[in-house]
Amino acid sequence: MRTPRTRPSRNTDQDKPDPAGPSVTFAGQLSRPGGRTTALFGIVVAFAVYFLLTPWISLAVTTVAHALVAPDVPFADFRISASRYETPAGLAANGVAIAALLVCCWLLMTLFHRAPFGQLSSVDQHLRRGYLVICLGIAVVVVLGGTLLVGGLQGQPLQFAPQEGWWGFLIVVAIVTPWQSAAEEYLFRGYLLQAVTGVTTNPWIGAVASSLLFASIHGAQNTALLLDRFAFGMLASTLAILTGGLEAGIAAHITNNVGAYTIAAMTSSVAQVRATQEVSWADALTNITIFAVFALVATAVCRLLRLPSTTN
């Protein structure tokens, strides 16, 4: 009886597909077959939420604050004062409304893309907290320290004069502002960077588009200030791509916002910071240079720590 021949299997280990898929950059994590339509729809939803929902959240927080701290003041007057950041309620309302975008990003990732929210944090699918802490330290030295140093060299020393209700502003800055800053990074350098890249397949188109959107939503501003904010967005997007995560951008954003409003509360200038619509070209160039130095140092530290910049 002849033994039947068996055909050798072609499914060798070499031919088996990698279950994890090819390595992709941080920006390219939503670039997958069939994902372009979902990404485009997600971009539309993200901006609908930003422009339609955040004003209502801000109004709700303002309403609660009015009932708690100034019920005898006409609501219309209280709301105008809050919107100008003349009271801590305005800073809190705006901060909470923007911080709520974290929930929006989570819903977009889990419901639309069926992907983990951690994918917006880094290529490791979670926030790399050690690197975040290191970047916060670098940002304090480079961003905050550099800003104060330049101001001193320009003959603009801080005039310590706490404004009325300064302690309320500091509480809001300590509790709300970090979440607001992180939410902006998750929306613009996280979701929108990945979604636009998912539509175009080019991470640098995603970086430019998300940075332009980030700069333009800040309202009326002169060209120098628009360029300043666009450059920050581009540097933060570049950091996300080169380091594989949002940690450096979050650190710079938190340090910048917390530092600016803390100094403003101690110098009676919170409303002035809120109302800023123009800067000089010299100031814009100085800010861009400071953030560029931070980006270089943060990238170098990422390389020293051997953190991955791509998946797998």
JSON list of N, CA, C and O in Angstrom, two decimals, residues 62-83:
[
{"chain": "A", "resi": 62, "resn": "THR", "atom": "N", "xyz": [-20.67, 79.29, 33.91]},
{"chain": "A", "resi": 62, "resn": "THR", "atom": "CA", "xyz": [-20.88, 80.69, 34.31]},
{"chain": "A", "resi": 62, "resn": "THR", "atom": "C", "xyz": [-22.16, 80.84, 35.11]},
{"chain": "A", "resi": 62, "resn": "THR", "atom": "O", "xyz": [-22.21, 81.59, 36.10]},
{"chain": "A", "resi": 63, "resn": "THR", "atom": "N", "xyz": [-23.21, 80.15, 34.70]},
{"chain": "A", "resi": 63, "resn": "THR", "atom": "CA", "xyz": [-24.49, 80.21, 35.41]},
{"chain": "A", "resi": 63, "resn": "THR", "atom": "C", "xyz": [-24.37, 79.69, 36.83]},
{"chain": "A", "resi": 63, "resn": "THR", "atom": "O", "xyz": [-24.88, 80.29, 37.79]},
{"chain": "A", "resi": 64, "resn": "VAL", "atom": "N", "xyz": [-23.68, 78.57, 36.99]},
{"chain": "A", "resi": 64, "resn": "VAL", "atom": "CA", "xyz": [-23.47, 78.00, 38.32]},
{"chain": "A", "resi": 64, "resn": "VAL", "atom": "C", "xyz": [-22.64, 78.95, 39.18]},
{"chain": "A", "resi": 64, "resn": "VAL", "atom": "O", "xyz": [-22.95, 79.18, 40.36]},
{"chain": "A", "resi": 65, "resn": "ALA", "atom": "N", "xyz": [-21.58, 79.50, 38.60]},
{"chain": "A", "resi": 65, "resn": "ALA", "atom": "CA", "xyz": [-20.73, 80.43, 39.34]},
{"chain": "A", "resi": 65, "resn": "ALA", "atom": "C", "xyz": [-21.51, 81.67, 39.77]},
{"chain": "A", "resi": 65, "resn": "ALA", "atom": "O", "xyz": [-21.35, 82.15, 40.90]},
{"chain": "A", "resi": 66, "resn": "HIS", "atom": "N", "xyz": [-22.37, 82.15, 38.92]},
{"chain": "A", "resi": 66, "resn": "HIS", "atom": "CA", "xyz": [-23.20, 83.32, 39.26]},
{"chain": "A", "resi": 66, "resn": "HIS", "atom": "C", "xyz": [-24.09, 83.00, 40.45]},
{"chain": "A", "resi": 66, "resn": "HIS", "atom": "O", "xyz": [-24.22, 83.82, 41.38]},
{"chain": "A", "resi": 67, "resn": "ALA", "atom": "N", "xyz": [-24.70, 81.84, 40.44]},
{"chain": "A", "resi": 67, "resn": "ALA", "atom": "CA", "xyz": [-25.60, 81.46, 41.53]},
{"chain": "A", "resi": 67, "resn": "ALA", "atom": "C", "xyz": [-24.86, 81.29, 42.84]},
{"chain": "A", "resi": 67, "resn": "ALA", "atom": "O", "xyz": [-25.40, 81.56, 43.92]},
{"chain": "A", "resi": 68, "resn": "LEU", "atom": "N", "xyz": [-23.61, 80.88, 42.77]},
{"chain": "A", "resi": 68, "resn": "LEU", "atom": "CA", "xyz": [-22.84, 80.60, 43.98]},
{"chain": "A", "resi": 68, "resn": "LEU", "atom": "C", "xyz": [-22.15, 81.83, 44.57]},
{"chain": "A", "resi": 68, "resn": "LEU", "atom": "O", "xyz": [-22.11, 82.00, 45.79]},
{"chain": "A", "resi": 69, "resn": "VAL", "atom": "N", "xyz": [-21.60, 82.68, 43.71]},
{"chain": "A", "resi": 69, "resn": "VAL", "atom": "CA", "xyz": [-20.75, 83.76, 44.22]},
{"chain": "A", "resi": 69, "resn": "VAL", "atom": "C", "xyz": [-21.34, 85.16, 44.07]},
{"chain": "A", "resi": 69, "resn": "VAL", "atom": "O", "xyz": [-20.92, 86.08, 44.77]},
{"chain": "A", "resi": 70, "resn": "ALA", "atom": "N", "xyz": [-22.27, 85.35, 43.15]},
{"chain": "A", "resi": 70, "resn": "ALA", "atom": "CA", "xyz": [-22.80, 86.72, 42.94]},
{"chain": "A", "resi": 70, "resn": "ALA", "atom": "C", "xyz": [-24.26, 86.70, 42.51]},
{"chain": "A", "resi": 70, "resn": "ALA", "atom": "O", "xyz": [-24.62, 87.25, 41.46]},
{"chain": "A", "resi": 71, "resn": "PRO", "atom": "N", "xyz": [-25.13, 86.09, 43.28]},
{"chain": "A", "resi": 71, "resn": "PRO", "atom": "CA", "xyz": [-26.55, 86.00, 42.87]},
{"chain": "A", "resi": 71, "resn": "PRO", "atom": "C", "xyz": [-27.25, 87.35, 42.81]},
{"chain": "A", "resi": 71, "resn": "PRO", "atom": "O", "xyz": [-28.27, 87.48, 42.13]},
{"chain": "A", "resi": 72, "resn": "ASP", "atom": "N", "xyz": [-26.73, 88.36, 43.52]},
{"chain": "A", "resi": 72, "resn": "ASP", "atom": "CA", "xyz": [-27.36, 89.67, 43.52]},
{"chain": "A", "resi": 72, "resn": "ASP", "atom": "C", "xyz": [-26.98, 90.52, 42.31]},
{"chain": "A", "resi": 72, "resn": "ASP", "atom": "O", "xyz": [-27.62, 91.56, 42.06]},
{"chain": "A", "resi": 73, "resn": "VAL", "atom": "N", "xyz": [-25.96, 90.11, 41.59]},
{"chain": "A", "resi": 73, "resn": "VAL", "atom": "CA", "xyz": [-25.52, 90.85, 40.40]},
{"chain": "A", "resi": 73, "resn": "VAL", "atom": "C", "xyz": [-26.34, 90.38, 39.20]},
{"chain": "A", "resi": 73, "resn": "VAL", "atom": "O", "xyz": [-26.56, 89.18, 39.03]},
{"chain": "A", "resi": 74, "resn": "PRO", "atom": "N", "xyz": [-26.84, 91.29, 38.37]},
{"chain": "A", "resi": 74, "resn": "PRO", "atom": "CA", "xyz": [-27.57, 90.87, 37.16]},
{"chain": "A", "resi": 74, "resn": "PRO", "atom": "C", "xyz": [-26.73, 89.90, 36.34]},
{"chain": "A", "resi": 74, "resn": "PRO", "atom": "O", "xyz": [-25.53, 90.13, 36.13]},
{"chain": "A", "resi": 75, "resn": "PHE", "atom": "N", "xyz": [-27.36, 88.82, 35.88]},
{"chain": "A", "resi": 75, "resn": "PHE", "atom": "CA", "xyz": [-26.61, 87.78, 35.19]},
{"chain": "A", "resi": 75, "resn": "PHE", "atom": "C", "xyz": [-25.91, 88.31, 33.95]},
{"chain": "A", "resi": 75, "resn": "PHE", "atom": "O", "xyz": [-24.78, 87.92, 33.65]},
{"chain": "A", "resi": 76, "resn": "ALA", "atom": "N", "xyz": [-26.57, 89.20, 33.21]},
{"chain": "A", "resi": 76, "resn": "ALA", "atom": "CA", "xyz": [-25.95, 89.74, 32.00]},
{"chain": "A", "resi": 76, "resn": "ALA", "atom": "C", "xyz": [-24.64, 90.45, 32.31]},
{"chain": "A", "resi": 76, "resn": "ALA", "atom": "O", "xyz": [-23.64, 90.29, 31.60]},
{"chain": "A", "resi": 77, "resn": "ASP", "atom": "N", "xyz": [-24.63, 91.23, 33.40]},
{"chain": "A", "resi": 77, "resn": "ASP", "atom": "CA", "xyz": [-23.41, 91.94, 33.79]},
{"chain": "A", "resi": 77, "resn": "ASP", "atom": "C", "xyz": [-22.34, 90.95, 34.25]},
{"chain": "A", "resi": 77, "resn": "ASP", "atom": "O", "xyz": [-21.15, 91.10, 33.92]},
{"chain": "A", "resi": 78, "resn": "PHE", "atom": "N", "xyz": [-22.76, 89.95, 35.02]},
{"chain": "A", "resi": 78, "resn": "PHE", "atom": "CA", "xyz": [-21.81, 88.95, 35.51]},
{"chain": "A", "resi": 78, "resn": "PHE", "atom": "C", "xyz": [-21.19, 88.18, 34.34]},
{"chain": "A", "resi": 78, "resn": "PHE", "atom": "O", "xyz": [-19.98, 87.92, 34.32]},
{"chain": "A", "resi": 79, "resn": "ARG", "atom": "N", "xyz": [-22.00, 87.84, 33.36]},
{"chain": "A", "resi": 79, "resn": "ARG", "atom": "CA", "xyz": [-21.51, 87.08, 32.22]},
{"chain": "A", "resi": 79, "resn": "ARG", "atom": "C", "xyz": [-20.50, 87.88, 31.41]},
{"chain": "A", "resi": 79, "resn": "ARG", "atom": "O", "xyz": [-19.47, 87.35, 30.97]},
{"chain": "A", "resi": 80, "resn": "ILE", "atom": "N", "xyz": [-20.77, 89.17, 31.19]},
{"chain": "A", "resi": 80, "resn": "ILE", "atom": "CA", "xyz": [-19.84, 90.01, 30.44]},
{"chain": "A", "resi": 80, "resn": "ILE", "atom": "C", "xyz": [-18.51, 90.13, 31.19]},
{"chain": "A", "resi": 80, "resn": "ILE", "atom": "O", "xyz": [-17.43, 89.99, 30.60]},
{"chain": "A", "resi": 81, "resn": "SER", "atom": "N", "xyz": [-18.58, 90.34, 32.49]},
{"chain": "A", "resi": 81, "resn": "SER", "atom": "CA", "xyz": [-17.37, 90.46, 33.30]},
{"chain": "A", "resi": 81, "resn": "SER", "atom": "C", "xyz": [-16.58, 89.15, 33.27]},
{"chain": "A", "resi": 81, "resn": "SER", "atom": "O", "xyz": [-15.34, 89.15, 33.16]},
{"chain": "A", "resi": 82, "resn": "ALA", "atom": "N", "xyz": [-17.29, 88.02, 33.35]},
{"chain": "A", "resi": 82, "resn": "ALA", "atom": "CA", "xyz": [-16.62, 86.72, 33.32]},
{"chain": "A", "resi": 82, "resn": "ALA", "atom": "C", "xyz": [-15.96, 86.47, 31.97]},
{"chain": "A", "resi": 82, "resn": "ALA", "atom": "O", "xyz": [-14.83, 85.96, 31.90]},
{"chain": "A", "resi": 83, "resn": "SER", "atom": "N", "xyz": [-16.63, 86.82, 30.90]},
{"chain": "A", "resi": 83, "resn": "SER", "atom": "CA", "xyz": [-16.08, 86.58, 29.56]},
{"chain": "A", "resi": 83, "resn": "SER", "atom": "C", "xyz": [-14.80, 87.38, 29.33]},
{"chain": "A", "resi": 83, "resn": "SER", "atom": "O", "xyz": [-13.96, 87.00, 28.52]}
]
